Structures are given as C-alpha cells and as structure tokens.
Amino acid sequence: MAPKKLGRGRVLHSQSCEIVNNIIQFMKKEAEEGISIPLTYYRDRVLAATGVSKNTYQRICKESKKKDLQGPSTSFQIPKKRKNMKKWKLNSFTPHQIKSIREIIYNFYMMEKKLPTIKGIRQKILDRGLL
C-alpha cells in the first residue's frame, strides 16, 4: 500500500524544504553508518532528523493533540506576522524644523502647562508654517 500524500500539488516553502533536506541527510547517514539513535527514543530521533528545537517539537505535539480533538478538518496554527509600523524619517526635516518642533513640545509643557497631543502639536506646526 502506497503512503498517503499530503498537500499534493502544493508548493513547499523554504523552511519546509530545509526540514525535508535534514530528514533526507539523517536517513542517508543512518543507511551508511547504521542506526545511531535507538528506535525507542523516537523524540530524539525526530529532533535529530528534522533539526528543530525541543521547544518547537513540544509546541507541535501540543497543537497536534488539539487538532485531533477538534477534528481532521483543522490545520496547524502558525504565528501571525506583525505589521511593520511606518516611522517618520527625520531626514525629511531640516535641522531648523526639528528645533522648532522641539520648541513647540517644550512650550506645551512649560508655558501652557498641558500635555502635548498630536492634534495640538500638528495645529501649532501648521500655524507656524513648518510643513
């Protein structure tokens, strides 16, 4: 009986290809030199073959148990990518503009005795004609 193929026709990403390559190298090494890790130590064999850390192995086992309880239609959860927040580039401001913005913020604290807000700072910048 032929083994069941998962994800037939799907493209493997670089990390998946790297893990498959690690397994191939491990199996070739064992074919040439004999079994280096006893079969009863399956966790150590998996870690050596895949090259993943012990924490990753434990996390995947935990997710696998959850997946089995939820049913066969669910897939493994992967961490979501974090959005890169846009940063202001100070290179787009002249040193004079940066100094004026600092003065505006300082005046909020010292002269007006208020906490500066984005809206307030923006209004003062527009009033002075800095932008």
Coordinates of C-alpha atoms in Angstrom, one line a residue:
M1 CA 0.0 0.0 0.0
A2 CA 1.4 3.4 -1.0
P3 CA 1.8 6.0 1.7
K4 CA -0.8 8.8 1.8
K5 CA 0.5 12.0 0.2
L6 CA -0.3 15.3 2.0
G7 CA -0.6 18.6 0.1
R8 CA -0.2 17.1 -3.3
G9 CA 0.4 19.9 -5.8
R10 CA 1.2 22.4 -3.1
V11 CA 4.5 24.3 -3.1
L12 CA 6.7 23.8 -0.1
H13 CA 8.3 26.9 1.4
S14 CA 12.0 27.2 2.2
Q15 CA 11.6 26.1 5.8
S16 CA 9.7 23.0 4.8
C17 CA 12.3 22.2 2.1
E18 CA 15.1 22.6 4.7
I19 CA 13.4 20.2 7.1
V20 CA 12.8 17.6 4.4
N21 CA 16.5 18.0 3.4
N22 CA 17.5 17.5 7.1
I23 CA 15.5 14.3 7.2
I24 CA 17.0 13.0 3.9
Q25 CA 20.5 13.7 5.2
F26 CA 19.7 11.9 8.5
M27 CA 18.3 8.9 6.8
K28 CA 21.3 8.6 4.4
K29 CA 23.7 8.9 7.3
E30 CA 21.8 6.1 9.1
A31 CA 21.8 3.9 6.0
E32 CA 25.5 4.2 5.7
E33 CA 26.6 4.1 9.3
G34 CA 23.8 2.2 10.9
I35 CA 21.2 3.4 13.5
S36 CA 22.9 5.9 15.7
I37 CA 19.9 6.7 18.0
P38 CA 17.8 3.7 19.2
L39 CA 14.3 3.4 17.7
T40 CA 12.7 3.5 21.2
Y41 CA 14.0 7.1 21.6
Y42 CA 11.6 8.4 18.9
R43 CA 11.7 12.0 20.2
D44 CA 15.5 12.2 20.0
R45 CA 15.3 10.7 16.5
V46 CA 12.8 13.3 15.4
L47 CA 14.8 16.2 16.8
A48 CA 18.0 14.9 15.2
A49 CA 16.3 14.2 11.8
T50 CA 14.4 17.5 11.5
G51 CA 16.9 19.8 13.2
V52 CA 14.1 21.6 15.1
S53 CA 14.4 22.6 18.8
K54 CA 12.9 20.7 21.7
N55 CA 10.5 23.6 22.4
T56 CA 9.3 23.6 18.8
Y57 CA 8.8 19.8 19.0
Q58 CA 6.7 20.2 22.2
R59 CA 4.6 23.0 20.7
I60 CA 3.9 21.0 17.6
C61 CA 2.9 17.9 19.7
K62 CA 0.6 20.1 21.8
E63 CA -1.1 21.6 18.7
S64 CA -1.4 18.1 17.2
K65 CA -3.4 17.0 20.3
K66 CA -5.7 20.0 20.0
K67 CA -6.1 19.3 16.2
D68 CA -7.0 15.7 16.9
L69 CA -9.7 16.8 19.4
Q70 CA -11.2 19.4 17.1
G71 CA -11.4 17.1 14.1
P72 CA -9.5 16.3 10.9
S73 CA -10.5 19.5 9.0
T74 CA -8.4 21.9 11.1
S75 CA -4.8 22.7 10.3
F76 CA -1.8 23.8 12.4
Q77 CA -1.8 27.4 13.6
I78 CA 1.2 29.5 12.7
P79 CA 2.1 32.7 14.4
K80 CA 0.8 35.8 12.6
K81 CA 3.2 38.2 11.0
R82 CA 3.5 41.5 12.8
K83 CA 2.8 44.6 10.8
N84 CA 5.7 47.0 10.3
M85 CA 4.7 50.4 11.6
K86 CA 5.7 53.3 9.4
K87 CA 8.2 55.5 11.1
W88 CA 8.8 59.1 10.4
K89 CA 12.1 59.8 8.7
L90 CA 13.9 62.7 10.4
N91 CA 15.9 63.1 7.2
S92 CA 12.9 64.7 5.6
F93 CA 13.0 67.6 8.1
T94 CA 15.7 70.3 8.2
P95 CA 17.5 70.9 11.5
H96 CA 15.6 74.2 11.8
Q97 CA 12.2 72.4 11.5
I98 CA 13.3 69.8 14.1
K99 CA 14.4 72.5 16.5
S100 CA 11.0 74.3 16.0
I101 CA 9.1 71.2 16.7
R102 CA 11.1 70.6 19.9
E103 CA 10.3 74.2 21.0
I104 CA 6.6 73.6 20.4
I105 CA 6.6 70.5 22.6
Y106 CA 8.6 72.3 25.2
N107 CA 6.2 75.2 25.2
F108 CA 3.3 72.8 25.8
Y109 CA 4.9 71.6 29.0
M110 CA 6.4 74.8 30.3
M111 CA 4.2 77.7 29.0
E112 CA 0.8 76.2 28.6
K113 CA 1.2 73.6 31.4
K114 CA -0.5 70.9 29.3
L115 CA 0.5 67.5 27.9
P116 CA 1.2 67.8 24.2
T117 CA -1.2 65.9 21.9
I118 CA -0.7 65.0 18.3
K119 CA -3.6 67.2 17.3
G120 CA -2.2 70.2 19.3
I121 CA 1.3 69.8 18.0
R122 CA 0.0 69.4 14.4
Q123 CA -2.0 72.6 14.8
K124 CA 0.9 74.6 16.1
I125 CA 3.2 73.3 13.3
L126 CA 0.6 74.3 10.7
D127 CA 0.2 77.8 12.4
R128 CA 4.0 78.4 12.2
G129 CA 4.1 77.1 8.6
L130 CA 6.7 74.5 9.2
L131 CA 5.1 71.9 6.9

